[in-house]
Coordinates of C-alpha atoms in Angstrom, one line a residue:
M1230 CA 0.0 0.0 0.0
S1231 CA 1.3 3.4 -0.9
D1232 CA 0.9 6.8 0.9
P1233 CA -2.3 8.5 -0.2
E1234 CA -1.0 12.0 0.5
K1235 CA 2.2 11.3 -1.3
N1236 CA 0.2 10.1 -4.3
K1237 CA -1.8 13.3 -4.3
R1238 CA 1.4 15.3 -4.2
L1239 CA 3.0 13.3 -7.1
L1240 CA -0.1 13.9 -9.2
R1241 CA -0.1 17.7 -8.4
E1242 CA 3.7 17.9 -9.2
Q1243 CA 3.4 16.0 -12.4
R1244 CA 0.4 18.2 -13.5
E1245 CA 2.4 21.4 -12.6
W1246 CA 5.3 20.1 -14.6
S1247 CA 3.0 19.4 -17.5
Q1248 CA 1.6 22.9 -17.3
R1249 CA 5.0 24.5 -17.4
H1250 CA 5.7 22.5 -20.6
A1251 CA 2.4 23.1 -22.4
L1252 CA 4.2 25.4 -24.9
P1253 CA 7.5 25.2 -26.6
S1254 CA 10.0 27.4 -24.8
S1255 CA 11.0 30.7 -26.3
L1256 CA 14.4 30.5 -24.6
P1257 CA 17.5 29.6 -26.6
G1258 CA 18.9 26.2 -26.0
A1259 CA 15.7 24.8 -24.7
A1260 CA 14.9 21.0 -24.9
P1261 CA 12.8 19.8 -27.8
F1262 CA 9.1 20.4 -27.3
E1263 CA 7.0 17.3 -26.6
R1264 CA 3.3 17.8 -26.2
P1265 CA 2.1 16.6 -22.8
N1266 CA -0.7 14.1 -22.8
P1267 CA -4.0 14.6 -20.9
L1268 CA -2.6 12.3 -18.1
S1269 CA 0.0 15.0 -17.5
G1270 CA 2.8 12.7 -18.7
F1271 CA 1.8 9.6 -16.8
N1272 CA 1.5 6.5 -19.1
P1273 CA -0.6 3.9 -17.3
A1274 CA -0.3 0.3 -18.6
S1275 CA -4.1 -0.1 -18.2
I1276 CA -6.6 2.6 -19.4
M1277 CA -10.3 1.7 -19.1
V1278 CA -13.1 4.1 -20.3
C1279 CA -16.4 2.9 -18.9
V1280 CA -18.5 3.6 -22.0
D1281 CA -19.1 2.0 -25.3
P1282 CA -16.5 2.9 -27.9
P1283 CA -17.4 5.1 -30.9
S1284 CA -17.1 2.2 -33.3
D1285 CA -16.8 -1.6 -33.3
N1286 CA -13.8 -1.2 -35.6
P1287 CA -10.7 -0.1 -33.8
D1288 CA -9.1 1.0 -37.1
N1289 CA -11.7 3.8 -37.1
F1290 CA -10.5 5.2 -33.8
M1291 CA -8.3 8.0 -35.2
A1292 CA -11.1 9.3 -37.4
A1293 CA -13.7 9.0 -34.7
A1294 CA -11.5 10.8 -32.1
G1295 CA -9.9 13.4 -34.4
G1296 CA -12.7 15.0 -36.3
F1297 CA -13.8 17.6 -33.8
P1298 CA -10.5 18.5 -32.1
S1299 CA -8.7 18.9 -35.5
Q1300 CA -10.9 22.0 -36.0
A1301 CA -10.6 23.3 -32.5
L1302 CA -9.7 27.0 -32.0
G1303 CA -7.1 26.6 -29.3
P1304 CA -5.9 24.6 -26.2
T1305 CA -8.0 22.2 -24.2
F1306 CA -8.6 23.5 -20.7
L1307 CA -9.1 21.1 -17.8
S1308 CA -10.4 22.1 -14.3
Y1309 CA -10.0 19.7 -11.4
G1310 CA -11.9 19.4 -8.2
P1311 CA -10.7 18.0 -4.9
M1312 CA -8.7 14.7 -4.8
I1313 CA -9.9 11.7 -2.9
A1314 CA -7.2 9.3 -2.0
E1315 CA -7.0 6.1 0.0
G1316 CA -4.3 3.4 -0.2
D1317 CA -2.9 3.4 -3.7
V1318 CA -5.9 5.1 -5.4
V1319 CA -6.5 8.7 -6.2
V1320 CA -9.9 9.8 -7.5
E1321 CA -10.6 13.1 -9.2
E1322 CA -13.5 14.9 -10.8
F1323 CA -12.9 17.4 -13.6
E1324 CA -14.3 19.1 -16.6
S1325 CA -12.9 19.9 -20.0
F1326 CA -13.3 22.9 -22.4
M1327 CA -12.5 22.6 -26.1
F1328 CA -13.9 25.3 -28.5
G1329 CA -14.6 24.2 -32.0
A1330 CA -14.5 26.3 -35.2
D1331 CA -18.0 25.0 -36.0
G1332 CA -19.4 27.0 -33.1
T1333 CA -19.8 24.1 -30.7
L1334 CA -18.1 23.5 -27.3
Y1335 CA -16.9 20.2 -26.0
N1336 CA -17.5 20.6 -22.2
N1337 CA -17.5 17.2 -20.7
Q1338 CA -17.7 16.1 -17.1
Y1339 CA -15.4 13.3 -15.8
C1340 CA -14.4 11.2 -12.9
W1341 CA -11.1 9.4 -13.0
L1342 CA -9.7 6.6 -10.8
Q1343 CA -5.9 6.5 -10.9
R1344 CA -4.0 3.7 -9.2
F1345 CA -0.3 4.2 -8.2
A1346 CA 2.6 1.8 -8.0
D1347 CA 6.2 2.8 -7.5
D1348 CA 5.2 6.5 -7.7
Q1349 CA 3.6 6.1 -11.1
V1350 CA 0.0 5.9 -12.3
V1351 CA -0.3 2.3 -13.5
E1352 CA -4.0 2.1 -14.0
M1353 CA -6.7 4.6 -15.0
R1354 CA -10.4 4.2 -15.2
E1355 CA -12.6 6.9 -16.6
Y1356 CA -16.3 7.8 -16.4
N1357 CA -17.7 10.6 -18.6
D1358 CA -20.8 12.0 -20.2
S1359 CA -20.6 9.8 -23.3
H1360 CA -23.8 11.2 -24.8
H1361 CA -22.2 14.6 -24.9
A1362 CA -19.1 13.1 -26.6
W1363 CA -21.4 11.5 -29.2
L1364 CA -23.1 14.8 -29.8
I1365 CA -19.9 16.8 -30.3
F1366 CA -17.3 14.4 -31.4
G1367 CA -19.6 12.1 -33.3
R1368 CA -20.8 14.7 -35.8
H1369 CA -17.3 15.2 -37.1
G1370 CA -16.0 11.7 -36.5
G1371 CA -18.7 9.6 -38.2
W1372 CA -19.6 7.8 -35.0
E1373 CA -22.0 4.9 -35.6
D1374 CA -25.4 4.8 -34.0
L1375 CA -25.7 2.3 -31.2
D1376 CA -28.3 -0.5 -31.3
P1377 CA -29.5 -1.6 -27.9
P1378 CA -27.3 -4.6 -26.8
T1379 CA -28.6 -8.1 -26.5
S1380 CA -25.9 -9.3 -24.0
P1381 CA -23.9 -7.9 -21.2
R1382 CA -21.3 -5.4 -22.2
R1383 CA -17.6 -6.0 -22.6
R1384 CA -14.6 -4.0 -21.5
N1385 CA -13.9 -1.3 -24.1
R1386 CA -15.9 -3.2 -26.7
H1387 CA -19.5 -3.5 -27.7
A1388 CA -21.5 -6.4 -26.1
G1389 CA -21.7 -9.6 -28.1
D1390 CA -18.6 -9.2 -30.1
D1391 CA -16.7 -12.3 -28.7
G1392 CA -17.4 -15.8 -27.6
A1393 CA -18.2 -14.9 -24.0
S1394 CA -21.2 -12.7 -24.8
D1395 CA -23.3 -14.1 -21.9
E1396 CA -20.5 -13.5 -19.3
R1397 CA -21.0 -10.4 -17.2
E1398 CA -17.8 -8.4 -16.7
T1399 CA -17.3 -6.0 -13.9
V1400 CA -14.4 -3.5 -13.8
F1401 CA -13.9 -3.5 -10.0
E1402 CA -13.6 -5.9 -7.2
V1403 CA -17.2 -6.8 -6.2
V1404 CA -17.8 -6.4 -2.4
D1405 CA -21.6 -6.1 -2.4
E1406 CA -24.2 -7.6 -4.8
F1407 CA -27.9 -7.9 -4.6
E1408 CA -31.2 -7.7 -6.5
L1409 CA -32.5 -4.1 -6.4
D1410 CA -36.2 -3.4 -5.9
P1411 CA -37.2 -1.3 -8.8
R1412 CA -38.9 1.1 -6.4
M1413 CA -35.4 2.2 -5.4
L1414 CA -35.0 3.8 -8.8
A1415 CA -36.4 7.1 -7.4
D1416 CA -35.2 10.4 -6.0
E1417 CA -33.9 10.3 -2.4
V1418 CA -36.1 12.0 0.1
P1419 CA -34.2 13.1 3.3
S1420 CA -35.6 12.0 6.6
A1421 CA -35.2 13.5 10.1
D1422 CA -34.6 10.0 11.5
A1423 CA -31.1 8.9 12.2
P1424 CA -29.5 6.4 9.8
P1425 CA -29.0 2.8 11.2
V1426 CA -25.2 3.2 11.3
P1427 CA -23.3 4.2 14.5
A1428 CA -22.4 7.9 14.4
D1429 CA -18.7 7.1 15.0
A1430 CA -18.5 4.4 12.3
G1431 CA -17.1 6.7 9.7
N1432 CA -18.1 7.9 6.3
A1433 CA -17.2 4.7 4.4
A1434 CA -19.5 2.7 6.8
L1435 CA -22.3 5.2 6.2
V1436 CA -22.1 4.6 2.4
R1437 CA -21.9 0.8 2.9
G1438 CA -25.0 1.1 5.2
L1439 CA -26.8 3.0 2.4
R1440 CA -26.2 0.0 0.1
H1441 CA -27.6 -2.4 2.7
A1442 CA -30.7 -0.2 3.1
R1443 CA -31.2 -0.2 -0.7
A1444 CA -30.8 -3.9 -0.7
A1445 CA -33.6 -4.2 1.9
G1446 CA -35.8 -2.1 -0.3
D1447 CA -37.1 0.3 2.3
P1448 CA -37.3 3.9 0.9
A1449 CA -38.0 5.3 4.4
V1450 CA -34.7 3.9 5.8
V1451 CA -32.8 5.0 2.7
G1452 CA -34.0 8.6 3.3
T1453 CA -32.3 8.6 6.8
F1454 CA -28.9 8.6 5.1
F1455 CA -29.5 12.0 3.5
G1456 CA -29.3 15.5 5.0
E1457 CA -31.4 18.6 4.6
G1458 CA -30.9 20.2 1.2
Y1459 CA -29.5 17.0 -0.3
R1460 CA -28.8 17.3 -4.1
H1461 CA -28.0 14.6 -6.5
F1462 CA -26.1 15.5 -9.6
I1463 CA -25.9 13.2 -12.6
A1464 CA -23.3 14.0 -15.2
G1465 CA -24.9 14.9 -18.4
E1466 CA -27.6 17.2 -19.9
R1467 CA -31.3 16.6 -19.8
P1468 CA -32.7 14.2 -18.6
F1469 CA -29.6 14.4 -16.4
G1470 CA -27.7 17.3 -14.8
W1471 CA -28.1 19.3 -11.6
D1472 CA -31.8 19.7 -12.4
H1473 CA -32.4 16.2 -13.8
L1474 CA -35.8 14.8 -14.4
P1475 CA -37.1 12.7 -11.5
I1476 CA -35.0 9.5 -11.4
E1477 CA -38.2 7.4 -11.5
E1478 CA -39.1 9.2 -14.8
I1479 CA -35.6 8.6 -16.3
Y1480 CA -35.8 4.9 -15.5
A1481 CA -39.5 4.4 -16.1
P1482 CA -38.8 2.5 -19.4
L1483 CA -36.4 0.2 -17.6
V1484 CA -38.9 -0.7 -14.9
E1485 CA -41.8 -1.1 -17.4
H1486 CA -39.9 -3.5 -19.6
L1487 CA -38.0 -5.5 -17.0
A1488 CA -37.9 -9.2 -17.8
S1489 CA -35.4 -10.2 -15.1
P1490 CA -34.3 -9.2 -11.6
L1491 CA -32.4 -5.9 -11.5
T1492 CA -29.0 -6.8 -10.1
V1493 CA -26.4 -4.4 -8.9
R1494 CA -22.8 -4.8 -7.9
Y1495 CA -20.7 -2.4 -5.8
G1496 CA -16.9 -2.1 -5.5
P1497 CA -14.9 -1.0 -2.4
T1498 CA -15.4 2.5 -0.9
I1499 CA -12.6 5.0 -1.1
A1500 CA -12.9 7.5 1.7
D1501 CA -11.0 10.7 2.3
G1502 CA -12.2 13.4 4.7
D1503 CA -15.8 14.2 4.0
L1504 CA -15.8 12.5 0.5
V1505 CA -16.5 8.9 -0.3
F1506 CA -16.2 7.3 -3.8
E1507 CA -17.8 4.1 -5.0
E1508 CA -18.4 2.2 -8.2
M1509 CA -21.5 0.3 -9.2
D1510 CA -22.8 -1.6 -12.2
I1511 CA -26.4 -2.6 -13.0
L1512 CA -27.7 -5.3 -15.2
A1513 CA -31.2 -6.3 -16.4
E1514 CA -32.8 -8.2 -19.2
L1515 CA -35.7 -6.4 -21.0
D1516 CA -38.8 -7.9 -22.5
D1517 CA -37.7 -7.2 -26.1
G1518 CA -34.5 -9.3 -25.7
T1519 CA -32.2 -6.3 -25.1
V1520 CA -30.0 -5.8 -22.1
Y1521 CA -29.5 -2.8 -19.9
N1522 CA -26.0 -2.9 -18.4
N1523 CA -24.5 0.3 -17.2
W1524 CA -21.4 1.2 -15.2
H1525 CA -21.6 4.0 -12.6
C1526 CA -19.4 5.8 -10.1
F1527 CA -20.5 8.1 -7.3
V1528 CA -18.8 10.8 -5.1
H1529 CA -20.7 11.3 -1.9
H1530 CA -20.2 14.5 0.2
V1531 CA -20.9 13.8 3.9
R1532 CA -21.6 16.3 6.6
D1533 CA -22.5 15.5 10.3
G1534 CA -23.1 11.9 9.5
R1535 CA -25.5 12.5 6.5
I1536 CA -24.9 12.6 2.8
I1537 CA -25.6 16.2 1.6
Q1538 CA -24.6 15.7 -2.1
T1539 CA -24.0 12.9 -4.5
R1540 CA -22.3 13.4 -7.9
E1541 CA -22.9 10.5 -10.2
Y1542 CA -21.2 9.5 -13.5
L1543 CA -22.4 6.9 -15.9
D1544 CA -22.5 5.9 -19.6
T1545 CA -25.2 8.3 -20.6
R1546 CA -25.1 7.2 -24.3
H1547 CA -26.1 3.7 -23.1
V1548 CA -29.1 5.2 -21.3
W1549 CA -30.2 6.9 -24.6
A1550 CA -29.5 3.8 -26.7
V1551 CA -31.5 1.5 -24.5
L1552 CA -34.2 3.5 -22.8
A1553 CA -34.8 6.7 -24.8
R1554 CA -36.8 4.8 -27.5
W1555 CA -39.6 4.2 -24.9
A1556 CA -39.3 7.5 -22.9
D1557 CA -41.1 10.8 -23.3
W1558 CA -37.8 12.5 -22.5
G1559 CA -36.3 10.7 -25.5
T1560 CA -38.5 12.6 -28.0
T1561 CA -36.6 15.8 -27.4
P1562 CA -33.0 15.5 -28.7
V1563 CA -30.3 17.3 -26.8
Q1564 CA -28.7 20.0 -28.9
P1565 CA -24.9 20.4 -29.2
R1566 CA -23.6 23.1 -26.8
S1567 CA -22.1 26.4 -27.7
T1568 CA -21.7 27.8 -24.1
P1569 CA -20.3 26.2 -21.0
R1570 CA -22.8 24.2 -18.8
R1571 CA -23.0 24.3 -15.0
S1572 CA -19.9 22.7 -13.6
N1573 CA -19.9 19.3 -12.0
L1574 CA -17.3 20.5 -9.4
P1575 CA -18.0 21.6 -5.9
A1576 CA -14.9 23.8 -6.2
I1577 CA -12.0 24.2 -8.7
H1578 CA -8.7 23.3 -7.1
S1579 CA -6.6 23.8 -10.2
T1580 CA -7.0 24.5 -13.9
S1581 CA -4.5 23.6 -16.7
Q1582 CA -4.2 23.7 -20.4
I1583 CA -2.8 21.1 -22.8
P1584 CA -2.3 21.3 -26.6
T1585 CA -5.5 20.0 -28.2
M1586 CA -4.9 16.6 -29.7
F1587 CA -5.1 16.3 -33.5
C1588 CA -5.1 20.2 -33.7
E1589 CA -2.1 21.8 -35.5
M1590 CA -1.5 25.4 -34.6
E1591 CA 1.5 27.7 -34.7
R1592 CA 1.1 28.0 -30.9
W1593 CA 2.7 24.5 -30.5
D1594 CA 5.4 24.8 -33.3
P1595 CA 8.9 25.0 -31.9
F1596 CA 10.7 28.3 -32.4
D1597 CA 13.2 28.5 -35.2
T1598 CA 16.9 28.6 -34.2
P1599 CA 18.0 32.3 -34.6
A1600 CA 20.4 32.9 -37.4
R1601 CA 23.9 33.8 -36.3

């Protein structure tokens, strides 16, 4: 196990180094310019993006990823929220800004899990608003429309593209698993009663207790875990966002078309101060032969033994592909953005810029050696 505070410091230092090298130096005798990557120079051996890829064909990746940024107007700006660290893991929420010459703005919302070993990030797992990526990147990159899957999803691949199509894959260590009562797919209603977790048990225990309350299927007990003014953010635009539609309305098509138990799996909690991070996946078979199988992560903000805010990240494009065809909210397409949306961050702890991938600008050309 590594030192969480040291890992935070290493990440900050590497990001500061990357920021100082975001442009070619104007000084004579400077080292050759190398564009920093979005991971601030770290190169993890394992990178997992918890969404469906733009295309079934990996040969199409460059075209799918490069269409929008190649016509961007300048650098990509990244703003980071507070870090959550425990053991060898650091979790961060952040947002990106990339302005396109076509008048649209790529303004995505992310949560990253980064695992350290020997002072290096060796594993990264990402959650983002994939529907926004499809709206902005997909228009330029020729992204394929997604059909609702008929089997559990695969890591970084569409479901059903290999011989193990009926095998359920989970991207984290499973520590809790149960069948979820569909009534639990509803907005949380805070209660004045105390949660059934000892006050001195700690924030991780509070979140584990919430899982057990949901497993028991009692909305009244679930409500005791949430404090006054509780707000649940879901990364994405309508039906998601800070002012999302009622959760029961978002998931009404899932409940209406259920043809199997609704099973959920949870990973370990990662607790740091008043923040607790957890991952979850959900699986259900539907009555038309399709499968709903989404991957989620949550950041819970705890105050005085109650959760006062939850920020959730999931594969939003999967929700649209599987559920929107039956939903009233699915009849109103989301339009590509041209202005920044409300941030997913409770506070901005740092902002940096990186050269926009695939975009060629004089800004990143090395200076010519002066003639003597």
